[in-house]
Amino acid sequence: MTSCMPTVYGPSVPHSTLQRQFVFVFTVVPVDYSSHCERRNMGKGVYLSKALAVTCVVLAVAAVATIIALSVVYAQEKAKNAEVHLSTIAPSSTTTTTTTDPGPQEPWQSYRLPDSLSPVTYNITLWPRLEPNTDGLYIFSGNSTVVFKCVKETDLILIHSNKLNFTMFDGFHAKLKGLNGNAPSLKESRLEVPTQYLVIKLNSPLQAGSTYELFTEFVGELADDLGGFYRSEYFEDKVKKIVATTQMQPTDARKAFPCFDEPAMKATFYMTLIHPHGTVALSNGMNHDPVNITLDGQSVIQTSFEPTEIMSTYLLAFVVCDFAYIGTKPGAEVLIRIWARRKAIQEGQGDYALEKTGPILSFFENYYNSPYPLTKSDQIALPDFSAGAMENWGLITYRETALLYNEGVSSNGDKEWVATVISHELAHMWFGNLVTMRWWNDLWLNEGFATYVSYLGAHHAEPTWNMKDLIVLNEIIGVMGVDALASSHPLSSREQDILKPEDINGLFDSITYSKGAAVLRMLSEFITEKVFSQGLHTYLEEFKYKNTVYQDLWKHLQMAVDKAGINLPESVESIMNRWILQMGFPVVTIDTTTGQITQKHFLLDPESEVHTPSEFNYEWIVPITWMKPGRAEEQYWLLKKEDSNNNMTIGGANDWLLANINMRGFFRVNYDSQNWEHLLAKLSSKHADIPVINRAQIIDDAFNLARAKIVDTTLALRTTKFLNKEVEYMPWQTARSNLNYFFLMFDRSELYGPMQAYIKKQVTPLFQYFENLTLNWTKVPEKHTDQYNEVNAISMACSTGVAGCQELTSGWFKQWMANPADNIIISNLRSTVYCSAIAAGGVEEWDFAWEMYRNATIASEAEKLMYALSCAKEPWLLNRYLQYCLDPEKIRKQDATFTIVYIASNPIGQSLAWDFIRSNWGHIFNDYGGGSFSFGRLINGVTKRFSTEFEYNQLLQFKEDNVGQLGSAAWSLEQALERTKANMKWVSENKQKTYEWFINESKTSLSSEV
C-alpha cells in the first residue's frame, strides 16, 4: 500500500502530488508526512469534556440503533433466490459478550488466531445496495462459505468478524458441514467484539486432517468510513453517484465477510457480486459473463469471477461502479485496464497511467526474473480512498490523484506521483502478494521494499527525471528526522508486540516505508544492484504463494553474495540485523587530523532517554563510502564503536574529505572543525566539485548535528551561504526544510525580520535565474528538478518581498478570477500562485478559490486549491475552513485531517487548528475511526511549532483527557511530547546566537543593496 501522501519534507504541499510546489507565505512550515502516508491515523477536547461526554453517549446510542436497524432491514431485504444461495431465514438478535475475567486468557481473548485451522477456499456472494433504504442506511447483504482444514484437533472455531449482523440458524450464527464425514454439532456461538471474532463452540472436536465447510449469512453497513466494504460518493453532471468499494488492509476484510483475517492464512477466493443494471462489477480475478437475474423482486446483474491465486485476505478487492475504462489492445499478454469516472476517462486522464503501466510491469518482470503471476491488471481511481493506493492482486485501487493525470492541468509533481505510486503498487505484485510477510511486525519487508524499488521502476519509465537521486530527498532525509527521536521504533518488531488492529495501523509510518527503503537501498549499494536482484529471484521462487520472515530474505541475499564472490566483513544477516532490529542510526565522526572514526547513536535531543533496549547496544556495522578532491576512495567498513584509518586524513588548505557519497548509507557524518571549514570553503569557491546530493547532505547533516548540540548552530547556518550561487533543486529544498525549523521556532519573535532579509538575499539570484531561463515566466524548464526549483524560487521570493514577485502571482490569479473558464497559470506553478494570491488577498479571493475547488473535476487541481485555501491571513476565514472539515459534503473524509494540518502550517492558523481538534477530537475520532492512517499525522502536523512549557502542558492535558481514545495517534503524541521538550531546550540555547547571526547577515544584505 502506498501511504496516503507522499513522503515530502518541507513546506506544506498538496498531499497527493509529491510536488515541490512549496509556498513561502508568512513562513513556510514543514509538514511531516512521515507518520505513513504512508499510510497510509482523534479524543475529546480539553475544555469541553462535559459536552463531549454527552456526544459520546449520543454516538453510542446511535451505534446501537444502527445495529437494531440493520437487523430489521435485513429481515426486509433478505435474499430469496437460491441461485445465489441467499437464505430465507430472518436473523434473530445476536448476543455480544465481552470477557472481563482477569483470570487465564481464553483463546477468543487473544488477538491472534490459534494454529488449529487453516482456510482453503472462500466462496463469497455480496449484494451492495447503492441506494439508501427507508431508514436512510446503505447496506450490503451476503453469504460466505469457507472451506478449512483442521490442523490440530479442537472443539473451537474462531473466525474474524467485525460489524456484521448474522442470520441465525437454529439459534447459531453459522452452519457447519464436514467434507470428509460428519461435522460436530454446534454447542454455542457468539460475537466477541473486543477481539473481533465469531466464536463457535462445538459439542465434539474437529478431527486433525479433516476438511470442513462453514456457512454464514450476514448484513453489514455500506458506510463511508473508508474501510472494509464501503461506499464512495461523487457527483457527475449534478447527479450523485455511489461506488461500492473496498480497503481490506490491514484488518478490515472481516468487515466485509467472516474470515481468517491474518496474512499467513492464505486461501483461494471465489467471488460473486450482485449489482444494479448500468453498473459494472470488478474483483481480483477476471469476470465471467454477467447474468441477469431477479432477486427479491428486483432485476439485477450477477457477476462471478475467476478464482484468485492463493493469497491473503487483505489483498481481496471488489468494486461496483458505473466507471469507464481504457485498456490494452485485444491479444495483449497481460490485460491492463485503467478505470475511473466516465468524464475522467473521456478527458484522457487515464492515458498516462496506461502508457506507463506496461513498461513498469515489464521492468519488474526483468528485475525479479519472474513473470507477472496474473493475466490482468486492473487499476481503478476512486473518489474516496484513505491511502494513496492499495496493491490488491489484480485490482489495484488508488486515490484519483495517484492514478489520473491531465496534461495542461496537472503538474510535473502530479505526474511523478502517478508514476511512483503505480511503480510502488506493481512492485507488490511479487514482493508482498506472491510472497507475503508472515505477520504485520515485518510490514517493513513489504512496504520498505516496494518504496525502494518504486524509484527504480519510475526511473525506467521516466529516465530523465533522476528518480534514483530523488529518493534521497523524498524518503531518506525526512525519515532521519523521525528516526532520531528516542520515541522511534525498530523496523522489525517482535510478533508479540504487534497484536491489536491499532498496533498494526501504527506501523504504517515513515519508519516502515522510508527507513525500510533507505536500508534496503544501502544493502543494494554495497552488494550491488545486480546481486540484490539475483537474491530476490531465488527468494521469490522458493516462497511463492507462501509467507516469510525477514531472515528468509537475508538467507537468499547471502546466497547471491556468495555466488558472486563478494567479500563482506560479516554476513548479510549480521550486518542488516543491526539496522532493522534496533531503532535509530549512528552519527559517524571522522577526525581528519588523526584518521580516528567513531560512531554513536544519533539523537536530536541528546538528553532524551532511550527506553527501548538493543541487543547490539546501539552500534552498527557501517559501510562508509568517501572521497577526497577529484576521486572516490575505497569503501571502508566501521565494525565497532571506534576505529582509525590513516588514509582518512587531509593535509593542505585545499584538501578536504567527504563521507557517505550520494548518501548511500543511512547515517549522519560529522567532521573535525578543520574539515568543516575546508568543506565550507569549497562550497563557497566551487560548489560543483561536491556532488549535488552531498551538497544537500552537508546542509542536512549540519543542521541536525546542530540541533543535537554536536556542532554550533552558526556552522549549520553557514552551510546555506553558498546558495546564492546554487541553482540545483536538492540543496535548495534541503536548506528550505531545515530553515523552516527556524521559522517554526521564531516566526512570532524579533528574529522573523532578519531571517526574511537573509532569505531574500539568498533567493534573489535564483528568482532572476529562472526569470531568464523561462523567458520571463513564459516557458516551462526542460529539466524535471528545475521545474521544482522554479517553484522554490517564486514562493520564497514572493514571501520575502523580492521585487515584482507578488505582483506577478496576484496578477495571474486576478486574470483567472476575471475569466474563470480560462486558467492561464502554468500547471506547475498553480499551487504556489494560488497560495500566494490568497495570502495577499481577502475574502473575495478565498471565496473564488472555494468555488473553483467545489467545481473542480480534476482531483489534482482540487487538491492544489484545497491546500491554497489554508494560506489565508484572516482568522475568521481559517476558522470557517476548519468547520468545513467536519462536513463531508464540503471536505471529503479522506482529506479532512490533511486540511487541518495545512491550516495548522499557517502561523495564523496553528492555534486555531489546535483549539479545533481539542474541541472536536471525540467527534472526529468516533466518526472517522480510530484506525484511520491520518490521525498520527494530524498530531504531528498541528504540534510542530510547539516550543513552550505552556504548550507542553497542553499536550500532557490532551493525553490525559483522551486516554483510550487516541488509537494510532498515540505514538505520534509521544513523539510530539518529546519533540516539544527538545524544541524548548533548543530555543532557550540558540535564540540569541541565531538572532545575532541573522542580524549580521541581514546587515550585509542591506549594505549590498544600497
PDB file of N, CA and C in Angstrom, residues 116-170:
ATOM      1  N   SER A 116      -4.912 -23.979  14.857  1.00  0.00           N
ATOM      2  CA  SER A 116      -5.617 -25.258  14.714  1.00  0.00           C
ATOM      3  C   SER A 116      -6.353 -25.391  13.386  1.00  0.00           C
ATOM      4  N   LEU A 117      -6.693 -24.267  12.722  1.00  0.00           N
ATOM      5  CA  LEU A 117      -7.465 -24.307  11.478  1.00  0.00           C
ATOM      6  C   LEU A 117      -6.735 -23.542  10.386  1.00  0.00           C
ATOM      7  N   SER A 118      -6.929 -23.976   9.150  1.00  0.00           N
ATOM      8  CA  SER A 118      -6.279 -23.331   8.013  1.00  0.00           C
ATOM      9  C   SER A 118      -7.257 -23.237   6.847  1.00  0.00           C
ATOM     10  N   PRO A 119      -7.577 -22.041   6.375  1.00  0.00           N
ATOM     11  CA  PRO A 119      -8.548 -21.910   5.287  1.00  0.00           C
ATOM     12  C   PRO A 119      -7.987 -22.443   3.964  1.00  0.00           C
ATOM     13  N   VAL A 120      -8.883 -22.941   3.128  1.00  0.00           N
ATOM     14  CA  VAL A 120      -8.512 -23.448   1.807  1.00  0.00           C
ATOM     15  C   VAL A 120      -9.151 -22.589   0.726  1.00  0.00           C
ATOM     16  N   THR A 121     -10.474 -22.436   0.787  1.00  0.00           N
ATOM     17  CA  THR A 121     -11.194 -21.613  -0.185  1.00  0.00           C
ATOM     18  C   THR A 121     -12.302 -20.824   0.503  1.00  0.00           C
ATOM     19  N   TYR A 122     -12.645 -19.707  -0.095  1.00  0.00           N
ATOM     20  CA  TYR A 122     -13.831 -18.947   0.279  1.00  0.00           C
ATOM     21  C   TYR A 122     -14.716 -18.834  -0.959  1.00  0.00           C
ATOM     22  N   ASN A 123     -16.006 -18.982  -0.763  1.00  0.00           N
ATOM     23  CA  ASN A 123     -16.985 -18.706  -1.818  1.00  0.00           C
ATOM     24  C   ASN A 123     -17.905 -17.622  -1.271  1.00  0.00           C
ATOM     25  N   ILE A 124     -17.781 -16.429  -1.817  1.00  0.00           N
ATOM     26  CA  ILE A 124     -18.420 -15.249  -1.220  1.00  0.00           C
ATOM     27  C   ILE A 124     -19.381 -14.626  -2.224  1.00  0.00           C
ATOM     28  N   THR A 125     -20.582 -14.339  -1.785  1.00  0.00           N
ATOM     29  CA  THR A 125     -21.553 -13.594  -2.586  1.00  0.00           C
ATOM     30  C   THR A 125     -21.975 -12.363  -1.802  1.00  0.00           C
ATOM     31  N   LEU A 126     -21.871 -11.203  -2.430  1.00  0.00           N
ATOM     32  CA  LEU A 126     -22.231  -9.952  -1.770  1.00  0.00           C
ATOM     33  C   LEU A 126     -23.135  -9.123  -2.676  1.00  0.00           C
ATOM     34  N   TRP A 127     -24.069  -8.448  -2.028  1.00  0.00           N
ATOM     35  CA  TRP A 127     -25.023  -7.599  -2.759  1.00  0.00           C
ATOM     36  C   TRP A 127     -25.034  -6.207  -2.112  1.00  0.00           C
ATOM     37  N   PRO A 128     -24.258  -5.269  -2.625  1.00  0.00           N
ATOM     38  CA  PRO A 128     -24.289  -3.907  -2.089  1.00  0.00           C
ATOM     39  C   PRO A 128     -25.488  -3.129  -2.633  1.00  0.00           C
ATOM     40  N   ARG A 129     -26.190  -2.417  -1.762  1.00  0.00           N
ATOM     41  CA  ARG A 129     -27.308  -1.567  -2.193  1.00  0.00           C
ATOM     42  C   ARG A 129     -26.764  -0.158  -2.415  1.00  0.00           C
ATOM     43  N   LEU A 130     -26.908   0.336  -3.619  1.00  0.00           N
ATOM     44  CA  LEU A 130     -26.354   1.645  -3.963  1.00  0.00           C
ATOM     45  C   LEU A 130     -27.344   2.777  -3.738  1.00  0.00           C
ATOM     46  N   GLU A 131     -28.480   2.433  -3.109  1.00  0.00           N
ATOM     47  CA  GLU A 131     -29.442   3.449  -2.693  1.00  0.00           C
ATOM     48  C   GLU A 131     -29.792   3.198  -1.235  1.00  0.00           C
ATOM     49  N   PRO A 132     -30.045   4.275  -0.472  1.00  0.00           N
ATOM     50  CA  PRO A 132     -30.382   4.067   0.942  1.00  0.00           C
ATOM     51  C   PRO A 132     -31.751   3.427   1.093  1.00  0.00           C
ATOM     52  N   ASN A 133     -31.919   2.691   2.192  1.00  0.00           N
ATOM     53  CA  ASN A 133     -33.227   2.102   2.457  1.00  0.00           C
ATOM     54  C   ASN A 133     -34.122   3.119   3.168  1.00  0.00           C
ATOM     55  N   THR A 134     -35.245   2.678   3.640  1.00  0.00           N
ATOM     56  CA  THR A 134     -36.210   3.603   4.249  1.00  0.00           C
ATOM     57  C   THR A 134     -35.687   4.232   5.528  1.00  0.00           C
ATOM     58  N   ASP A 135     -34.672   3.614   6.125  1.00  0.00           N
ATOM     59  CA  ASP A 135     -34.057   4.183   7.326  1.00  0.00           C
ATOM     60  C   ASP A 135     -32.868   5.075   6.990  1.00  0.00           C
ATOM     61  N   GLY A 136     -32.627   5.288   5.690  1.00  0.00           N
ATOM     62  CA  GLY A 136     -31.524   6.140   5.284  1.00  0.00           C
ATOM     63  C   GLY A 136     -30.176   5.457   5.309  1.00  0.00           C
ATOM     64  N   LEU A 137     -30.157   4.126   5.446  1.00  0.00           N
ATOM     65  CA  LEU A 137     -28.898   3.383   5.525  1.00  0.00           C
ATOM     66  C   LEU A 137     -28.550   2.745   4.189  1.00  0.00           C
ATOM     67  N   TYR A 138     -27.268   2.779   3.867  1.00  0.00           N
ATOM     68  CA  TYR A 138     -26.742   1.985   2.775  1.00  0.00           C
ATOM     69  C   TYR A 138     -26.238   0.665   3.386  1.00  0.00           C
ATOM     70  N   ILE A 139     -26.648  -0.432   2.822  1.00  0.00           N
ATOM     71  CA  ILE A 139     -26.252  -1.719   3.392  1.00  0.00           C
ATOM     72  C   ILE A 139     -25.715  -2.647   2.295  1.00  0.00           C
ATOM     73  N   PHE A 140     -25.134  -3.746   2.714  1.00  0.00           N
ATOM     74  CA  PHE A 140     -24.858  -4.859   1.819  1.00  0.00           C
ATOM     75  C   PHE A 140     -25.274  -6.139   2.544  1.00  0.00           C
ATOM     76  N   SER A 141     -25.708  -7.101   1.784  1.00  0.00           N
ATOM     77  CA  SER A 141     -26.026  -8.402   2.356  1.00  0.00           C
ATOM     78  C   SER A 141     -25.231  -9.446   1.617  1.00  0.00           C
ATOM     79  N   GLY A 142     -25.091 -10.623   2.198  1.00  0.00           N
ATOM     80  CA  GLY A 142     -24.313 -11.644   1.522  1.00  0.00           C
ATOM     81  C   GLY A 142     -24.143 -12.902   2.322  1.00  0.00           C
ATOM     82  N   ASN A 143     -23.393 -13.803   1.746  1.00  0.00           N
ATOM     83  CA  ASN A 143     -23.078 -15.037   2.449  1.00  0.00           C
ATOM     84  C   ASN A 143     -21.681 -15.477   2.082  1.00  0.00           C
ATOM     85  N   SER A 144     -21.120 -16.326   2.909  1.00  0.00           N
ATOM     86  CA  SER A 144     -19.763 -16.827   2.682  1.00  0.00           C
ATOM     87  C   SER A 144     -19.694 -18.292   3.098  1.00  0.00           C
ATOM     88  N   THR A 145     -19.062 -19.069   2.246  1.00  0.00           N
ATOM     89  CA  THR A 145     -18.760 -20.463   2.585  1.00  0.00           C
ATOM     90  C   THR A 145     -17.249 -20.612   2.594  1.00  0.00           C
ATOM     91  N   VAL A 146     -16.686 -20.877   3.747  1.00  0.00           N
ATOM     92  CA  VAL A 146     -15.245 -21.062   3.842  1.00  0.00           C
ATOM     93  C   VAL A 146     -14.949 -22.544   4.096  1.00  0.00           C
ATOM     94  N   VAL A 147     -14.131 -23.094   3.232  1.00  0.00           N
ATOM     95  CA  VAL A 147     -13.650 -24.461   3.422  1.00  0.00           C
ATOM     96  C   VAL A 147     -12.312 -24.393   4.146  1.00  0.00           C
ATOM     97  N   PHE A 148     -12.198 -25.094   5.252  1.00  0.00           N
ATOM     98  CA  PHE A 148     -10.958 -25.037   6.027  1.00  0.00           C
ATOM     99  C   PHE A 148     -10.538 -26.448   6.447  1.00  0.00           C
ATOM    100  N   LYS A 149      -9.261 -26.578   6.681  1.00  0.00           N
ATOM    101  CA  LYS A 149      -8.696 -27.840   7.120  1.00  0.00           C
ATOM    102  C   LYS A 149      -8.370 -27.755   8.604  1.00  0.00           C
ATOM    103  N   CYS A 150      -8.676 -28.801   9.319  1.00  0.00           N
ATOM    104  CA  CYS A 150      -8.307 -28.867  10.733  1.00  0.00           C
ATOM    105  C   CYS A 150      -6.861 -29.372  10.822  1.00  0.00           C
ATOM    106  N   VAL A 151      -5.997 -28.539  11.368  1.00  0.00           N
ATOM    107  CA  VAL A 151      -4.583 -28.883  11.500  1.00  0.00           C
ATOM    108  C   VAL A 151      -4.308 -29.561  12.831  1.00  0.00           C
ATOM    109  N   LYS A 152      -4.967 -29.075  13.873  1.00  0.00           N
ATOM    110  CA  LYS A 152      -4.857 -29.680  15.206  1.00  0.00           C
ATOM    111  C   LYS A 152      -6.264 -29.879  15.756  1.00  0.00           C
ATOM    112  N   GLU A 153      -6.487 -31.016  16.393  1.00  0.00           N
ATOM    113  CA  GLU A 153      -7.807 -31.303  16.948  1.00  0.00           C
ATOM    114  C   GLU A 153      -8.268 -30.178  17.863  1.00  0.00           C
ATOM    115  N   THR A 154      -9.527 -29.746  17.701  1.00  0.00           N
ATOM    116  CA  THR A 154     -10.049 -28.639  18.501  1.00  0.00           C
ATOM    117  C   THR A 154     -11.572 -28.680  18.502  1.00  0.00           C
ATOM    118  N   ASP A 155     -12.162 -28.187  19.570  1.00  0.00           N
ATOM    119  CA  ASP A 155     -13.624 -28.075  19.631  1.00  0.00           C
ATOM    120  C   ASP A 155     -14.060 -26.606  19.576  1.00  0.00           C
ATOM    121  N   LEU A 156     -13.195 -25.767  18.997  1.00  0.00           N
ATOM    122  CA  LEU A 156     -13.460 -24.331  18.943  1.00  0.00           C
ATOM    123  C   LEU A 156     -13.132 -23.788  17.546  1.00  0.00           C
ATOM    124  N   ILE A 157     -14.041 -23.026  17.001  1.00  0.00           N
ATOM    125  CA  ILE A 157     -13.790 -22.307  15.750  1.00  0.00           C
ATOM    126  C   ILE A 157     -13.779 -20.819  16.055  1.00  0.00           C
ATOM    127  N   LEU A 158     -12.661 -20.170  15.768  1.00  0.00           N
ATOM    128  CA  LEU A 158     -12.572 -18.715  15.851  1.00  0.00           C
ATOM    129  C   LEU A 158     -12.365 -18.178  14.449  1.00  0.00           C
ATOM    130  N   ILE A 159     -13.226 -17.268  14.031  1.00  0.00           N
ATOM    131  CA  ILE A 159     -13.094 -16.631  12.718  1.00  0.00           C
ATOM    132  C   ILE A 159     -13.412 -15.154  12.885  1.00  0.00           C
ATOM    133  N   HIS A 160     -12.631 -14.312  12.232  1.00  0.00           N
ATOM    134  CA  HIS A 160     -12.805 -12.875  12.424  1.00  0.00           C
ATOM    135  C   HIS A 160     -14.123 -12.377  11.844  1.00  0.00           C
ATOM    136  N   SER A 161     -14.749 -11.446  12.565  1.00  0.00           N
ATOM    137  CA  SER A 161     -15.953 -10.768  12.091  1.00  0.00           C
ATOM    138  C   SER A 161     -16.052  -9.442  12.828  1.00  0.00           C
ATOM    139  N   ASN A 162     -16.356  -8.387  12.088  1.00  0.00           N
ATOM    140  CA  ASN A 162     -16.440  -7.058  12.696  1.00  0.00           C
ATOM    141  C   ASN A 162     -17.590  -6.288  12.046  1.00  0.00           C
ATOM    142  N   LYS A 163     -18.526  -5.862  12.869  1.00  0.00           N
ATOM    143  CA  LYS A 163     -19.657  -5.019  12.435  1.00  0.00           C
ATOM    144  C   LYS A 163     -20.555  -5.713  11.414  1.00  0.00           C
ATOM    145  N   LEU A 164     -20.658  -7.027  11.500  1.00  0.00           N
ATOM    146  CA  LEU A 164     -21.578  -7.786  10.659  1.00  0.00           C
ATOM    147  C   LEU A 164     -22.724  -8.304  11.516  1.00  0.00           C
ATOM    148  N   ASN A 165     -23.923  -8.291  10.974  1.00  0.00           N
ATOM    149  CA  ASN A 165     -25.109  -8.788  11.662  1.00  0.00           C
ATOM    150  C   ASN A 165     -25.539 -10.091  10.999  1.00  0.00           C
ATOM    151  N   PHE A 166     -25.553 -11.172  11.744  1.00  0.00           N
ATOM    152  CA  PHE A 166     -25.702 -12.502  11.163  1.00  0.00           C
ATOM    153  C   PHE A 166     -27.140 -13.013  11.172  1.00  0.00           C
ATOM    154  N   THR A 167     -27.466 -13.778  10.157  1.00  0.00           N
ATOM    155  CA  THR A 167     -28.671 -14.598  10.169  1.00  0.00           C
ATOM    156  C   THR A 167     -28.445 -15.755  11.146  1.00  0.00           C
ATOM    157  N   MET A 168     -29.435 -16.039  11.966  1.00  0.00           N
ATOM    158  CA  MET A 168     -29.303 -17.130  12.936  1.00  0.00           C
ATOM    159  C   MET A 168     -29.938 -18.396  12.376  1.00  0.00           C
ATOM    160  N   PHE A 169     -29.240 -19.518  12.490  1.00  0.00           N
ATOM    161  CA  PHE A 169     -29.724 -20.817  12.057  1.00  0.00           C
ATOM    162  C   PHE A 169     -29.922 -21.700  13.290  1.00  0.00           C
ATOM    163  N   ASP A 170     -31.174 -21.921  13.670  1.00  0.00           N
ATOM    164  CA  ASP A 170     -31.481 -22.715  14.870  1.00  0.00           C
ATOM    165  C   ASP A 170     -30.738 -22.179  16.090  1.00  0.00           C
TER     166      ASP A 170
END
